[in-house]
Amino acid sequence: MKEIPLLYREKKECCGCTACYAICPKNAIKMVEDEEGFEYPKIDENNCIRCYKCLKVCPFKQLNI
Ligand code: SF4
Ligand code: SF4
């Protein structure tokens, strides 16, 4: 089984745009509010089919891949 995608290592690598959340075909991503009220995506490992659409759509990942 392939790895669960790593959407961000640090919060500064995610702007909370929800593009990954919107594109996930399995609804495996939830936006979870942190202690400051900003929402970050969290992947449900059990629903994720490792299609990596979330990584492809992420504007931050486009900079690195
Ligand atoms: S890899 Fe695919 S199924 Fe898994 S969270 Fe990303 S978009 Fe959803
Ligand atoms: S697409 Fe990238 S920047 Fe946007 S919420 Fe998802 S991980 Fe964060």
PDB file of C-alpha atoms and ligand atoms in Angstrom:
ATOM      1  CA  MET A   1       0.000   0.000   0.000  1.00  0.00           C
ATOM      2  CA  LYS A   2       1.269   3.434  -0.906  1.00  0.00           C
ATOM      3  CA  GLU A   3       1.793   6.072   1.738  1.00  0.00           C
ATOM      4  CA  ILE A   4      -0.896   8.444   2.877  1.00  0.00           C
ATOM      5  CA  PRO A   5      -0.109  11.781   1.239  1.00  0.00           C
ATOM      6  CA  LEU A   6       1.656  14.336   3.373  1.00  0.00           C
ATOM      7  CA  LEU A   7      -0.264  17.546   2.776  1.00  0.00           C
ATOM      8  CA  TYR A   8       2.049  19.659   4.899  1.00  0.00           C
ATOM      9  CA  ARG A   9       4.848  19.238   7.380  1.00  0.00           C
ATOM     10  CA  GLU A  10       4.441  22.615   9.003  1.00  0.00           C
ATOM     11  CA  LYS A  11       1.400  24.847   9.043  1.00  0.00           C
ATOM     12  CA  LYS A  12       3.201  27.468   6.976  1.00  0.00           C
ATOM     13  CA  GLU A  13       3.058  24.977   4.079  1.00  0.00           C
ATOM     14  CA  CYS A  14      -0.731  25.098   4.069  1.00  0.00           C
ATOM     15  CA  CYS A  15      -2.868  28.186   3.549  1.00  0.00           C
ATOM     16  CA  GLY A  16      -6.116  26.395   4.322  1.00  0.00           C
ATOM     17  CA  CYS A  17      -7.458  26.953   0.809  1.00  0.00           C
ATOM     18  CA  THR A  18      -9.534  23.725   0.987  1.00  0.00           C
ATOM     19  CA  ALA A  19      -8.639  22.713  -2.581  1.00  0.00           C
ATOM     20  CA  CYS A  20      -7.487  19.282  -1.363  1.00  0.00           C
ATOM     21  CA  TYR A  21     -10.659  18.896   0.651  1.00  0.00           C
ATOM     22  CA  ALA A  22     -12.788  19.817  -2.365  1.00  0.00           C
ATOM     23  CA  ILE A  23     -11.085  17.488  -4.840  1.00  0.00           C
ATOM     24  CA  CYS A  24     -10.844  14.332  -2.744  1.00  0.00           C
ATOM     25  CA  PRO A  25     -13.060  11.739  -4.466  1.00  0.00           C
ATOM     26  CA  LYS A  26     -13.504   9.767  -1.246  1.00  0.00           C
ATOM     27  CA  ASN A  27     -14.302  12.650   1.080  1.00  0.00           C
ATOM     28  CA  ALA A  28     -11.335  11.456   3.095  1.00  0.00           C
ATOM     29  CA  ILE A  29     -10.205  14.965   4.009  1.00  0.00           C
ATOM     30  CA  LYS A  30     -11.707  16.965   6.809  1.00  0.00           C
ATOM     31  CA  MET A  31     -10.898  20.582   7.582  1.00  0.00           C
ATOM     32  CA  VAL A  32     -10.064  20.770  11.268  1.00  0.00           C
ATOM     33  CA  GLU A  33      -9.862  24.009  13.188  1.00  0.00           C
ATOM     34  CA  ASP A  34      -6.746  24.609  15.216  1.00  0.00           C
ATOM     35  CA  GLU A  35      -6.536  26.471  18.510  1.00  0.00           C
ATOM     36  CA  GLU A  36      -6.356  29.803  16.672  1.00  0.00           C
ATOM     37  CA  GLY A  37      -9.418  29.151  14.526  1.00  0.00           C
ATOM     38  CA  PHE A  38      -7.587  28.365  11.284  1.00  0.00           C
ATOM     39  CA  GLU A  39      -8.656  25.251   9.409  1.00  0.00           C
ATOM     40  CA  TYR A  40      -6.171  22.647   8.228  1.00  0.00           C
ATOM     41  CA  PRO A  41      -6.872  19.452   6.300  1.00  0.00           C
ATOM     42  CA  LYS A  42      -6.713  16.088   8.009  1.00  0.00           C
ATOM     43  CA  ILE A  43      -6.808  12.824   6.079  1.00  0.00           C
ATOM     44  CA  ASP A  44      -8.829   9.843   7.228  1.00  0.00           C
ATOM     45  CA  GLU A  45      -6.458   6.954   6.533  1.00  0.00           C
ATOM     46  CA  ASN A  46      -9.295   4.462   6.281  1.00  0.00           C
ATOM     47  CA  ASN A  47     -11.055   6.293   3.453  1.00  0.00           C
ATOM     48  CA  CYS A  48      -7.995   7.479   1.529  1.00  0.00           C
ATOM     49  CA  ILE A  49      -7.335   5.509  -1.674  1.00  0.00           C
ATOM     50  CA  ARG A  50      -3.916   7.114  -2.235  1.00  0.00           C
ATOM     51  CA  CYS A  51      -4.896   8.734  -5.520  1.00  0.00           C
ATOM     52  CA  TYR A  52      -2.800  11.818  -4.631  1.00  0.00           C
ATOM     53  CA  LYS A  53      -5.258  14.198  -6.248  1.00  0.00           C
ATOM     54  CA  CYS A  54      -5.006  16.280  -3.113  1.00  0.00           C
ATOM     55  CA  LEU A  55      -1.255  16.698  -3.594  1.00  0.00           C
ATOM     56  CA  LYS A  56      -1.639  17.555  -7.263  1.00  0.00           C
ATOM     57  CA  VAL A  57      -4.184  20.276  -6.592  1.00  0.00           C
ATOM     58  CA  CYS A  58      -2.360  21.880  -3.675  1.00  0.00           C
ATOM     59  CA  PRO A  59      -0.896  25.244  -4.719  1.00  0.00           C
ATOM     60  CA  PHE A  60       1.973  24.844  -2.273  1.00  0.00           C
ATOM     61  CA  LYS A  61       3.032  21.454  -3.634  1.00  0.00           C
ATOM     62  CA  GLN A  62       3.194  22.851  -7.169  1.00  0.00           C
ATOM     63  CA  LEU A  63       6.197  24.818  -5.993  1.00  0.00           C
ATOM     64  CA  ASN A  64       8.136  21.724  -4.986  1.00  0.00           C
ATOM     65  CA  ILE A  65       7.212  18.905  -7.342  1.00  0.00           C
TER      66      ILE A  65
HETATM   67  S1  SF4 B   1      -4.914  10.693  -1.830  1.00  0.00           S
HETATM   68 FE1  SF4 B   1      -6.898  10.828  -2.875  1.00  0.00          FE
HETATM   69  S2  SF4 B   1      -8.300   9.764  -1.484  1.00  0.00           S
HETATM   70 FE2  SF4 B   1      -6.480  10.226  -0.297  1.00  0.00          FE
HETATM   71  S3  SF4 B   1      -6.931  12.145   0.736  1.00  0.00           S
HETATM   72 FE3  SF4 B   1      -5.857  12.621  -1.187  1.00  0.00          FE
HETATM   73  S4  SF4 B   1      -7.469  12.999  -2.703  1.00  0.00           S
HETATM   74 FE4  SF4 B   1      -8.392  11.927  -0.956  1.00  0.00          FE
HETATM   75  S1  SF4 B   2      -4.669  22.270  -0.996  1.00  0.00           S
HETATM   76 FE1  SF4 B   2      -2.701  22.524   0.095  1.00  0.00          FE
HETATM   77  S2  SF4 B   2      -2.747  24.636   0.866  1.00  0.00           S
HETATM   78 FE2  SF4 B   2      -4.852  24.083   0.302  1.00  0.00          FE
HETATM   79  S3  SF4 B   2      -5.767  23.326   2.235  1.00  0.00           S
HETATM   80 FE3  SF4 B   2      -4.957  21.558   1.110  1.00  0.00          FE
HETATM   81  S4  SF4 B   2      -2.863  21.250   1.934  1.00  0.00           S
HETATM   82 FE4  SF4 B   2      -3.528  23.311   2.491  1.00  0.00          FE
END
